Coordinates of C-alpha atoms in Angstrom, one line a residue:
M16 CA -22.6 32.9 14.0
G17 CA -23.5 29.5 12.2
Y18 CA -27.1 31.4 11.2
L19 CA -25.1 34.4 9.6
L20 CA -22.7 31.8 7.5
K21 CA -25.7 30.2 6.3
Q22 CA -27.2 33.1 5.5
L23 CA -24.2 34.4 3.6
N24 CA -24.0 31.0 1.8
V25 CA -27.8 31.4 0.5
R26 CA -27.1 34.6 -0.7
L27 CA -24.2 34.0 -2.7
L28 CA -25.9 31.1 -4.2
A29 CA -29.1 33.0 -5.2
G30 CA -29.9 36.0 -7.3
S31 CA -27.1 37.8 -9.1
Y32 CA -24.7 35.6 -7.1
R33 CA -25.6 32.8 -9.8
S34 CA -23.7 34.1 -12.5
I35 CA -20.0 32.8 -13.4
R36 CA -18.2 35.9 -13.4
T37 CA -19.6 37.1 -10.0
K38 CA -18.3 33.7 -8.6
L39 CA -14.8 34.1 -10.1
L40 CA -14.3 37.6 -8.9
F41 CA -15.4 36.9 -5.7
C42 CA -12.9 33.8 -5.5
F43 CA -10.2 35.8 -7.2
L44 CA -10.4 38.6 -4.5
I45 CA -10.2 35.7 -1.4
V46 CA -7.4 33.9 -3.0
T47 CA -5.3 37.1 -3.7
I48 CA -6.4 39.4 -1.1
I49 CA -6.1 37.4 2.0
P50 CA -2.4 35.9 1.2
L51 CA -1.4 39.4 0.3
L52 CA -2.7 41.0 3.5
S53 CA -1.0 37.9 5.5
L54 CA 2.4 38.6 3.5
G55 CA 2.1 42.1 4.7
A56 CA 1.5 41.2 8.4
L57 CA 4.4 38.4 8.2
S58 CA 7.0 40.5 6.0
Y59 CA 8.4 42.1 8.9
Y60 CA 9.5 38.7 10.7
Q61 CA 10.3 36.7 7.3
S62 CA 11.9 39.2 5.4
A63 CA 15.3 39.2 7.3
K64 CA 15.3 35.4 7.4
V65 CA 14.9 35.4 3.4
I66 CA 17.0 37.8 2.5
N67 CA 19.6 37.2 4.9
S68 CA 19.7 33.6 3.7
Q69 CA 20.0 34.4 -0.2
F70 CA 22.7 37.3 0.9
G71 CA 24.5 34.2 2.8
K72 CA 24.4 31.7 0.1
Y73 CA 25.4 34.5 -2.2
G74 CA 28.6 35.2 -0.1
E75 CA 29.2 31.5 0.0
N76 CA 29.0 31.3 -3.5
A77 CA 31.1 34.5 -4.4
V78 CA 34.0 32.9 -2.0
A79 CA 33.5 29.6 -3.5
Q80 CA 34.4 31.3 -7.1
L81 CA 37.4 33.0 -5.4
E82 CA 38.3 29.6 -4.4
Q83 CA 38.0 27.9 -7.6
Q84 CA 39.9 30.8 -9.7
T85 CA 42.5 30.5 -6.8
S86 CA 42.8 26.7 -7.0
S87 CA 43.1 27.3 -10.9
Y88 CA 45.9 29.4 -10.7
L89 CA 47.7 27.2 -8.3
N90 CA 47.3 24.0 -10.0
R91 CA 48.5 25.2 -13.3
M92 CA 51.7 26.4 -11.4
N93 CA 52.0 22.9 -9.7
Q94 CA 51.4 21.1 -12.9
T95 CA 54.4 23.1 -14.4
T96 CA 56.7 22.5 -11.6
E97 CA 56.3 18.6 -11.8
T98 CA 56.6 18.6 -15.1
I99 CA 59.9 20.3 -15.1
Y100 CA 60.7 18.2 -12.4
S101 CA 60.3 14.8 -14.0
Y102 CA 62.1 16.2 -17.2
L103 CA 65.3 16.8 -14.6
L104 CA 64.8 13.2 -13.6
D105 CA 65.7 12.1 -17.1
P106 CA 69.5 10.7 -16.9
A107 CA 69.9 12.3 -20.5
R108 CA 69.6 15.7 -18.6
V109 CA 72.6 15.2 -16.1
D110 CA 74.9 17.4 -18.2
L111 CA 72.9 20.3 -17.2
G112 CA 75.4 22.3 -15.2
E113 CA 75.5 25.3 -12.6
Q114 CA 77.8 27.4 -14.8
V115 CA 77.5 28.9 -18.2
P116 CA 77.8 26.2 -20.8
T117 CA 81.0 25.7 -22.7
T118 CA 80.7 22.8 -24.8
Y119 CA 78.3 22.3 -27.9
K120 CA 76.5 19.5 -26.0
E121 CA 75.8 21.8 -23.0
I122 CA 74.7 24.4 -25.1
M123 CA 72.2 22.1 -27.1
D124 CA 71.1 21.0 -23.8
K125 CA 70.8 24.3 -22.4
D126 CA 68.8 25.4 -25.6
D127 CA 66.5 21.9 -25.3
F128 CA 65.8 22.6 -21.7
E129 CA 64.7 26.6 -22.3
V130 CA 62.7 25.5 -25.4
L131 CA 60.6 23.1 -23.0
L132 CA 60.4 26.1 -20.6
K133 CA 58.8 28.3 -23.2
A134 CA 56.5 25.4 -24.4
L135 CA 55.3 25.3 -20.5
K136 CA 54.3 29.3 -20.7
T137 CA 50.6 30.6 -20.7
D138 CA 49.4 33.7 -21.6
R139 CA 49.7 34.2 -18.0
T140 CA 53.1 33.1 -17.4
I141 CA 55.2 36.0 -16.4
G142 CA 58.5 33.6 -16.2
I143 CA 59.5 30.4 -15.4
Y144 CA 63.4 30.1 -14.2
I145 CA 65.7 27.3 -13.0
I146 CA 68.0 29.3 -10.1
T147 CA 71.2 27.2 -9.4
P148 CA 73.4 27.8 -6.6
S149 CA 76.1 29.6 -8.2
G150 CA 73.3 32.2 -9.2
Y151 CA 73.4 31.1 -12.8
Y152 CA 70.0 30.8 -14.2
Y153 CA 68.0 28.7 -16.6
G154 CA 64.9 30.5 -18.8
E155 CA 64.4 33.8 -20.3
N156 CA 67.3 36.4 -20.5
N157 CA 65.5 38.8 -18.6
L158 CA 66.1 38.1 -14.7
D159 CA 68.4 39.6 -12.3
V160 CA 69.1 37.3 -9.5
S161 CA 70.9 39.4 -7.2
K162 CA 67.2 41.5 -7.0
L163 CA 65.3 38.3 -5.6
S164 CA 66.1 39.6 -2.3
R165 CA 63.2 41.9 -2.8
I166 CA 60.5 39.2 -2.5
P167 CA 59.7 38.8 1.2
A168 CA 58.7 35.1 1.0
W169 CA 62.0 34.4 -1.1
Q170 CA 64.3 36.0 1.2
A171 CA 62.6 34.0 4.3
M172 CA 62.8 30.9 2.5
S173 CA 65.8 28.7 3.8
N174 CA 67.9 26.6 1.9
S175 CA 67.0 23.6 3.6
Y176 CA 63.2 23.8 2.7
A177 CA 62.4 20.7 0.5
G178 CA 58.9 21.2 -0.3
K179 CA 56.9 23.6 -2.4
Y180 CA 56.7 27.1 -1.2
W181 CA 54.3 29.3 -2.3
L182 CA 55.7 32.9 -2.2
G183 CA 52.3 34.7 -2.5
F184 CA 51.6 37.9 -4.4
Y185 CA 54.3 40.4 -4.8
P186 CA 55.4 43.1 -7.5
Q187 CA 57.7 41.5 -10.2
N188 CA 60.3 44.3 -10.1
H189 CA 63.4 41.8 -10.1
G190 CA 64.2 42.3 -13.6
M191 CA 67.3 43.5 -15.0
K192 CA 66.0 46.9 -15.8
D193 CA 63.2 47.2 -12.9
T194 CA 63.5 49.2 -9.8
I195 CA 61.7 48.8 -6.7
E196 CA 58.6 51.1 -7.5
N197 CA 57.5 49.6 -11.0
G198 CA 56.6 45.8 -11.7
I199 CA 53.3 44.3 -12.2
P200 CA 51.7 42.0 -9.2
V201 CA 52.1 38.4 -9.8
L202 CA 51.8 35.0 -8.0
G203 CA 55.2 32.9 -7.4
L204 CA 55.9 29.6 -6.5
A205 CA 59.7 28.0 -5.4
V206 CA 60.4 24.3 -5.5
P207 CA 63.8 23.3 -4.8
I208 CA 65.1 20.5 -6.4
N209 CA 66.5 17.9 -4.1
N210 CA 66.6 14.8 -6.0
P211 CA 70.2 13.2 -5.4
Y212 CA 69.7 11.4 -8.8
G213 CA 68.7 14.1 -11.4
A214 CA 70.5 17.1 -12.6
L215 CA 70.4 20.5 -11.0
R216 CA 70.4 19.6 -7.5
G217 CA 70.1 21.9 -5.1
S218 CA 68.4 24.3 -7.8
K219 CA 65.3 26.1 -7.4
I220 CA 62.3 26.3 -9.5
L221 CA 60.5 30.0 -9.9
I222 CA 57.5 30.1 -11.3
E223 CA 55.6 33.6 -11.4
E224 CA 52.0 34.1 -13.0
N225 CA 50.4 37.3 -13.6
A226 CA 47.7 38.0 -10.9
E227 CA 46.2 41.1 -12.1
D228 CA 42.9 39.4 -13.1
L229 CA 43.1 37.2 -9.6
L230 CA 43.6 40.7 -7.7
H231 CA 40.8 42.4 -9.5
M232 CA 38.7 39.5 -8.7
F233 CA 39.1 39.9 -5.2
Q234 CA 38.5 43.8 -5.3
L235 CA 35.2 43.1 -6.9
F236 CA 34.2 40.7 -4.2
E237 CA 35.3 43.4 -1.6
N238 CA 33.1 46.1 -3.4
D239 CA 30.0 43.8 -3.9
T240 CA 30.0 42.3 -0.6
K241 CA 31.7 45.3 1.5
A242 CA 33.5 42.0 3.3
H243 CA 37.0 42.0 4.7
L244 CA 38.7 39.6 2.5
R245 CA 42.0 37.6 4.1
I246 CA 43.9 34.9 2.6
A247 CA 46.5 33.0 4.8
D248 CA 48.9 29.9 4.7
P249 CA 48.8 27.2 7.1
Q250 CA 51.7 28.7 8.8
G251 CA 49.5 31.9 9.6
R252 CA 51.5 33.8 6.9
I253 CA 49.2 36.5 5.5
I254 CA 49.1 36.1 1.8
Y255 CA 46.5 38.9 1.0
E256 CA 44.3 41.0 3.1
T257 CA 42.1 43.8 2.4
A258 CA 43.5 47.3 2.3
T259 CA 40.9 48.9 4.5
A260 CA 41.5 48.7 8.0
F261 CA 38.9 46.1 9.7
T262 CA 38.3 45.0 13.6
S263 CA 36.6 41.5 13.6
Q264 CA 34.0 41.2 16.1
N265 CA 31.9 37.8 17.5
S266 CA 29.0 39.1 15.7
D267 CA 30.6 39.4 12.2
I268 CA 29.6 37.1 9.5
V269 CA 32.2 34.8 8.1
W270 CA 32.3 32.8 4.9
N271 CA 35.7 30.5 4.8
K272 CA 37.3 28.4 2.3
T273 CA 40.3 26.1 2.1
L274 CA 42.1 25.5 -0.8
A275 CA 43.1 21.6 -1.5
V276 CA 46.2 22.6 -3.7
N277 CA 48.4 24.2 -0.6
G278 CA 46.2 24.5 2.4
W279 CA 45.7 28.4 2.1
S280 CA 42.6 29.7 3.9
I281 CA 40.6 32.3 2.8
E282 CA 38.2 34.1 5.0
A283 CA 35.4 37.0 4.5
R284 CA 34.3 38.7 7.2
L285 CA 31.2 41.1 7.0
P286 CA 29.8 43.1 10.0
A287 CA 26.4 41.9 11.1
T288 CA 25.0 45.8 10.4
S289 CA 25.8 45.5 7.0
F290 CA 24.7 42.1 6.5
Y291 CA 21.1 42.9 7.9
R292 CA 20.6 46.4 5.8
S293 CA 18.7 44.9 3.0
S294 CA 15.9 43.6 5.1
G295 CA 15.3 47.1 6.6
I296 CA 14.7 48.2 3.3
I297 CA 11.7 45.6 2.5
R298 CA 10.5 46.0 5.9
S299 CA 9.7 49.7 5.1
N300 CA 8.0 48.9 1.4
T301 CA 5.9 45.5 2.6
I302 CA 2.9 47.6 3.3
I303 CA 3.2 49.5 0.3
V304 CA 3.1 46.8 -1.8
A305 CA 0.8 44.9 0.0
I306 CA -1.9 47.7 -0.6
A307 CA -0.9 48.5 -4.1
S308 CA -1.1 44.7 -4.9
C309 CA -4.9 44.4 -3.4
L310 CA -6.0 47.2 -5.7
L311 CA -4.2 45.7 -8.5
A312 CA -5.5 42.2 -8.0
F313 CA -8.9 43.5 -7.9
G314 CA -8.5 45.2 -11.2
L315 CA -6.8 41.7 -12.6
A316 CA -9.8 39.7 -10.9
Y317 CA -12.4 41.8 -12.6
L318 CA -10.9 42.1 -16.1
F319 CA -10.3 38.3 -16.2
S320 CA -13.6 37.2 -15.0
S321 CA -15.3 39.5 -17.6
R322 CA -13.1 37.9 -20.3
F323 CA -13.4 34.4 -19.1
T324 CA -17.1 34.3 -18.8
A325 CA -17.6 36.2 -22.3
R326 CA -15.5 33.4 -24.0
I327 CA -17.9 30.6 -22.4
R328 CA -21.0 32.5 -23.2
R329 CA -19.6 32.9 -26.8
L330 CA -19.2 28.7 -26.7
K331 CA -22.7 28.6 -25.4
D332 CA -24.0 30.2 -28.1
A333 CA -22.2 28.3 -30.7
M334 CA -23.3 25.0 -29.1
Q335 CA -27.2 26.3 -29.2
K336 CA -26.8 27.1 -32.8
V337 CA -25.2 23.6 -33.8
S338 CA -28.2 22.1 -32.0
F339 CA -30.6 24.0 -34.3
G340 CA -29.2 22.4 -37.3
K341 CA -26.8 25.0 -38.2
L342 CA -23.2 22.7 -38.8
H343 CA -21.6 26.0 -40.5
T344 CA -21.1 27.6 -36.9
R345 CA -17.5 28.2 -35.9
T346 CA -16.1 29.7 -32.4
Q347 CA -13.2 32.2 -32.8
V348 CA -10.1 30.5 -31.1
E349 CA -8.3 33.6 -29.3
A350 CA -5.6 32.0 -27.3
K351 CA -3.7 28.8 -26.8
D352 CA -5.3 28.0 -23.3
E353 CA -8.0 25.4 -22.3
L354 CA -10.4 27.6 -23.6
G355 CA -8.8 27.9 -26.5
S356 CA -8.5 24.2 -26.8
L357 CA -12.3 23.8 -26.0
D358 CA -12.9 26.2 -29.0
T359 CA -10.5 24.2 -31.3
S360 CA -12.4 20.9 -29.9
F361 CA -15.4 22.3 -30.5
N362 CA -14.8 23.5 -34.2
S363 CA -13.1 19.8 -34.7
M364 CA -16.4 18.1 -33.6
V365 CA -18.7 20.2 -35.7
S366 CA -16.5 19.7 -38.9
G367 CA -16.5 16.1 -38.0
I368 CA -20.1 15.7 -37.5
Q369 CA -20.7 18.1 -40.4
S370 CA -18.2 15.4 -42.4
L371 CA -20.0 12.5 -40.9
I372 CA -23.2 13.4 -42.1
G373 CA -21.9 14.3 -45.9
E374 CA -20.2 10.7 -45.6
V375 CA -23.7 9.1 -44.6
E376 CA -25.4 10.8 -47.4
R377 CA -22.9 10.0 -49.9
S378 CA -23.1 6.1 -48.6
E379 CA -26.7 6.2 -48.9
R380 CA -26.8 7.2 -52.2
L381 CA -24.0 4.9 -53.3
K382 CA -25.8 1.9 -51.4
K383 CA -29.1 2.7 -53.5
E384 CA -26.9 2.7 -56.7
A385 CA -25.5 -0.4 -56.1
E386 CA -28.9 -2.0 -55.0
L387 CA -30.2 -0.8 -58.2
K388 CA -27.2 -2.0 -60.2
A389 CA -27.6 -5.4 -58.5
F390 CA -31.0 -6.0 -59.3
H391 CA -30.6 -4.9 -63.0
Y392 CA -27.5 -7.2 -63.4
Q393 CA -28.7 -9.9 -61.6
I394 CA -28.1 -13.5 -62.8
N395 CA -29.6 -16.5 -62.3
P396 CA -26.7 -19.0 -61.9
H397 CA -28.6 -22.1 -62.5
L398 CA -30.2 -20.6 -65.7
L399 CA -26.5 -19.7 -66.7
F400 CA -25.0 -23.1 -65.7
N401 CA -27.9 -25.4 -67.2
T402 CA -27.4 -23.2 -70.6
L403 CA -23.3 -23.7 -70.5
N404 CA -24.1 -27.6 -69.8
S405 CA -26.6 -28.0 -72.7
I406 CA -24.1 -26.1 -75.3
Q407 CA -21.3 -28.3 -73.9
W408 CA -23.1 -31.3 -74.4
K409 CA -24.2 -30.1 -78.2
A410 CA -20.5 -29.5 -78.8
R411 CA -19.6 -33.1 -77.5
L412 CA -22.5 -34.6 -79.8
Q413 CA -21.0 -32.7 -82.7
G414 CA -17.2 -33.5 -82.1
A415 CA -16.3 -30.1 -81.0
E416 CA -14.0 -31.3 -78.3
D417 CA -12.2 -27.9 -78.3
I418 CA -15.4 -26.0 -77.2
R419 CA -16.4 -28.8 -75.0
Q420 CA -13.4 -28.4 -73.3
M421 CA -13.4 -24.4 -73.1
L422 CA -16.9 -24.6 -72.0
Y423 CA -16.0 -27.1 -69.2
H424 CA -13.3 -25.0 -68.0
L425 CA -15.5 -21.9 -68.3
T426 CA -18.2 -23.5 -66.1
M427 CA -15.8 -24.1 -63.6
V428 CA -14.5 -20.5 -63.4
L429 CA -17.7 -18.9 -63.2
E430 CA -18.9 -21.3 -60.3
G431 CA -16.0 -20.2 -58.4
N432 CA -16.6 -16.5 -59.4
L433 CA -20.1 -16.9 -58.8
D434 CA -20.6 -18.5 -55.3
I435 CA -20.5 -15.7 -52.9
S436 CA -21.3 -17.6 -49.9
Q437 CA -17.4 -17.3 -48.8
E438 CA -15.0 -14.3 -49.1
L439 CA -12.1 -16.4 -48.0
I440 CA -11.3 -19.8 -49.4
P441 CA -8.5 -22.2 -49.3
L442 CA -5.5 -21.4 -51.4
G443 CA -5.7 -24.7 -53.1
R444 CA -9.1 -24.1 -54.3
E445 CA -8.3 -20.5 -55.8
L446 CA -5.2 -22.4 -57.4
R447 CA -7.7 -25.1 -59.2
M448 CA -9.7 -22.0 -60.8
I449 CA -6.4 -20.5 -62.0
E450 CA -5.6 -24.0 -63.9
H451 CA -9.2 -24.1 -65.3
F452 CA -8.3 -20.4 -66.5
L453 CA -5.5 -21.7 -67.8
K454 CA -6.9 -24.2 -69.8
I455 CA -9.1 -21.8 -71.3
Q456 CA -6.2 -19.7 -72.1
E457 CA -4.1 -22.8 -73.3
I458 CA -7.1 -23.6 -75.6
R459 CA -7.2 -20.0 -77.1
Y460 CA -3.4 -19.7 -77.7
G461 CA -2.3 -23.2 -77.9
P462 CA 0.9 -23.8 -76.2
A463 CA 2.2 -20.9 -76.1
F464 CA 3.2 -19.9 -72.5
E465 CA 4.4 -21.8 -69.6
Y466 CA 2.9 -21.6 -66.5
E467 CA 5.3 -23.1 -63.0
L468 CA 3.8 -23.5 -59.9
E469 CA 5.7 -24.0 -56.7
C470 CA 3.4 -24.3 -53.1
E471 CA 3.7 -27.1 -50.9
E472 CA 0.5 -29.0 -49.9
L473 CA 0.4 -28.1 -46.3
L474 CA 0.1 -24.6 -47.7
R475 CA -2.9 -25.0 -49.7
R476 CA -5.6 -25.3 -46.8
Y477 CA -4.6 -21.5 -45.7
L478 CA -7.4 -18.8 -46.5
I479 CA -6.7 -16.6 -49.3
P480 CA -9.5 -13.8 -50.4
R481 CA -11.8 -15.1 -53.5
M482 CA -11.1 -14.1 -56.9
T483 CA -7.7 -12.8 -56.1
L484 CA -5.4 -14.5 -58.3
Q485 CA -7.4 -14.6 -61.7
P486 CA -7.9 -10.9 -62.3
L487 CA -3.8 -10.9 -61.9
F488 CA -3.5 -13.7 -64.6
E489 CA -6.1 -11.6 -66.9
N490 CA -3.9 -9.1 -66.5
I491 CA -0.8 -11.3 -67.9
F492 CA -2.5 -12.4 -71.0
F493 CA -4.3 -8.7 -71.8
H494 CA -1.4 -6.3 -71.1
G495 CA 1.7 -8.8 -70.4
F496 CA 2.1 -11.4 -73.4
E497 CA 1.8 -10.7 -77.1
D498 CA -0.2 -13.8 -78.6
G499 CA 0.0 -15.6 -75.2
K500 CA 3.7 -16.1 -75.6
G501 CA 5.4 -16.0 -72.2
V502 CA 6.6 -17.6 -69.0
I503 CA 4.3 -17.3 -65.8
R504 CA 5.7 -18.1 -62.3
L505 CA 3.9 -18.6 -59.3
S506 CA 5.7 -19.7 -55.8
V507 CA 4.2 -19.6 -52.5
R508 CA 6.0 -20.0 -49.1
E509 CA 5.6 -19.5 -45.3
E510 CA 7.6 -16.8 -43.4
G511 CA 7.0 -17.1 -39.8
N512 CA 3.2 -16.6 -39.2
H513 CA 3.1 -15.0 -42.7
L514 CA 2.3 -16.3 -46.4
L515 CA 4.1 -14.5 -49.3
L516 CA 2.9 -15.1 -52.7
T517 CA 5.0 -14.3 -55.8
L518 CA 3.7 -14.1 -59.2
S519 CA 6.0 -13.2 -62.1
D520 CA 6.0 -13.1 -65.9
N521 CA 8.6 -12.0 -68.5
G522 CA 5.7 -10.0 -70.8
A523 CA 5.8 -6.4 -71.5
G524 CA 5.9 -5.1 -68.3
I525 CA 4.3 -1.6 -66.7
P526 CA 5.4 1.9 -67.8
A527 CA 7.2 4.2 -64.9
D528 CA 4.3 6.5 -64.7
K529 CA 1.7 4.2 -64.6
L530 CA 3.4 2.3 -62.1
K531 CA 3.6 4.7 -59.6
G532 CA -0.2 5.3 -59.4
L533 CA -1.1 1.5 -59.8
L534 CA -2.0 1.1 -56.5
L535 CA -3.3 4.2 -55.4
P536 CA -7.3 4.6 -54.5
N537 CA -8.3 6.7 -57.2
M538 CA -7.2 4.2 -59.8
A539 CA -10.5 2.5 -60.1
K540 CA -12.0 5.7 -61.5
R541 CA -9.8 5.6 -64.4
K542 CA -10.7 4.6 -68.2
G543 CA -9.8 0.7 -69.3
R544 CA -9.0 -2.1 -67.5
G545 CA -5.8 -1.7 -66.9
G546 CA -4.8 -2.0 -63.3
L547 CA -8.3 -2.5 -62.2
G548 CA -7.4 -6.2 -61.1
V549 CA -4.3 -5.3 -58.7
Q550 CA -5.9 -2.4 -57.0
N551 CA -9.1 -4.8 -56.4
A552 CA -6.9 -7.5 -55.1
N553 CA -4.7 -4.7 -52.9
Q554 CA -7.8 -3.5 -51.3
K555 CA -9.2 -7.2 -50.4
F556 CA -6.3 -7.8 -48.5
K557 CA -6.3 -4.7 -46.8
L558 CA -10.1 -5.3 -45.8
H559 CA -9.7 -8.6 -44.6
F560 CA -6.0 -8.9 -42.9
G561 CA -5.4 -5.1 -42.2
L562 CA -3.7 -1.9 -43.8
Q563 CA 0.0 -3.4 -43.2
Y564 CA -0.8 -6.3 -45.8
G565 CA -1.6 -5.9 -49.5
L566 CA 0.4 -6.4 -52.7
T567 CA 3.8 -4.7 -53.9
V568 CA 4.5 -4.4 -57.7
Q569 CA 7.7 -4.2 -59.2
S570 CA 8.1 -4.1 -63.0
T571 CA 10.7 -2.8 -65.5
Q572 CA 9.1 -2.1 -68.9
G573 CA 9.9 -4.9 -71.5
E574 CA 11.5 -7.1 -68.9
G575 CA 8.1 -8.1 -66.9
T576 CA 6.4 -7.4 -63.7
T577 CA 6.7 -9.3 -60.3
I578 CA 3.6 -9.2 -57.8
I579 CA 4.3 -9.7 -54.3
M580 CA 1.5 -10.3 -51.8
E581 CA 2.0 -11.0 -48.1
W582 CA -1.0 -12.0 -45.4
P583 CA -1.0 -13.8 -42.1
K584 CA -2.0 -17.4 -42.0
K585 CA -5.7 -18.4 -41.6
E586 CA -7.3 -21.8 -42.0
E587 CA -10.9 -22.8 -41.4
S588 CA -11.8 -24.6 -38.1
P589 CA -13.8 -27.8 -38.5
D590 CA -17.1 -25.6 -37.6
G591 CA -16.3 -23.1 -40.0
D592 CA -14.5 -20.4 -38.4
K593 CA -11.4 -18.9 -39.2
Q594 CA -8.2 -19.2 -37.3
N595 CA -5.2 -17.5 -36.8
H596 CA -1.8 -19.2 -36.9

């Protein structure tokens, strides 16, 4: 036997059996036909258990619904009697009497009481009456007290009964014009009034509700389940019972519920032959269904395996084309399943590779252009500084002190700009370069502008990107001030682990249309100098500290501009490394 299994395994893994399509078809047939055949063999023994359990639960749920609906009726009637009882306990109602009211106050009390009774009625309420021992009653004027004896439970209720007496179901045929034959079915509740301190002591509250919907639900349950329904009170009195004759057996299926309101018991009995009838139908059809399912499983397995392998083969061909350099290749996404996700991922991957290759090509081209420009514009700092120093010394010898001062401050600014050894420098160093820049502007314009600086000495050691502030100050003088006149305020403060730098001026401001696109990446491609310094400074903060940091620009044309910078506190360690705070 082991040898045969081994030979079968060799055949499955060799020859035509190596294809995924054949393997899938074989696996589908195994996992489908074997369970179906097992189900056919076990259906005779399992069908009765499953169907009977479901039908039993259905019967239990149906009886539970009967219990809920009946309890809804009873609770509503019970709450109505408690409201009336509470109303009669009010000392102000003691004038309600057992005779026809004669005085004005008695008539008003009667009208108020009957208004309450009308307010307690619902769309299902037939009548609410308070019947006194003398035969006089409160409520709608449509009751014939002498006909109440037609209610069997009313006639059986003794005058000494002190609790709530549920009259059950009966026809409402005790109106003034009613006869024994007519009358809709109602559910009644009688409550004697026995409180010695309230009004109408010795009277009875009678509430009747339309029971047509409830009885119709009972009949639907009987027709649906074919069960015999019986409702009885705790004393054994039959409240309701199915009209057809029924003989109970010990083998009957019984569903029971007890109403919490008054203790009525609901019992539904179904003969065992009716209960187990459904399982016989399934037992006779199981074999036919099993055979048909096997044939269907074979056809579906064949179609599915063919479609599945075709999609895999198409994806393999596309991957092979991409490996040959055909990056425009894409696969068609036919469905939103796992293979569809694989096709989508493949297309995204090829698009990403294509974009990445294009980006690399553009980067290399830009790199070469930058190298050529850097070589073309390369300046020897020593030659520049020596030349400036020579011009400065010449100006000093000739007594041109303004020119000497301007050259001195220009040299200091250029020295900071041309020192590219550090991208992050202390804030104090950046502020010193700004002071040199402002000295140049002061020589240029004279004392036309004011500069206010607010920065604690401890904050000057924290790092800021090099050449961040000077372009912003250049913008102020080139675009904000007219003839250099204005006030510039720069303040630096710390907020937790961040630094907040605010640079404001009272210059010309920025137009609203230009302000919207000031920090956009494509701003650098526009002609003119306006906005380049702001854009470059913003990009420096994002490159060094993260995308969440940068510049915020607020400006009103004609009133000035405010630029706010926020970045984390960093300072140089003794060995030159940056440290976060």
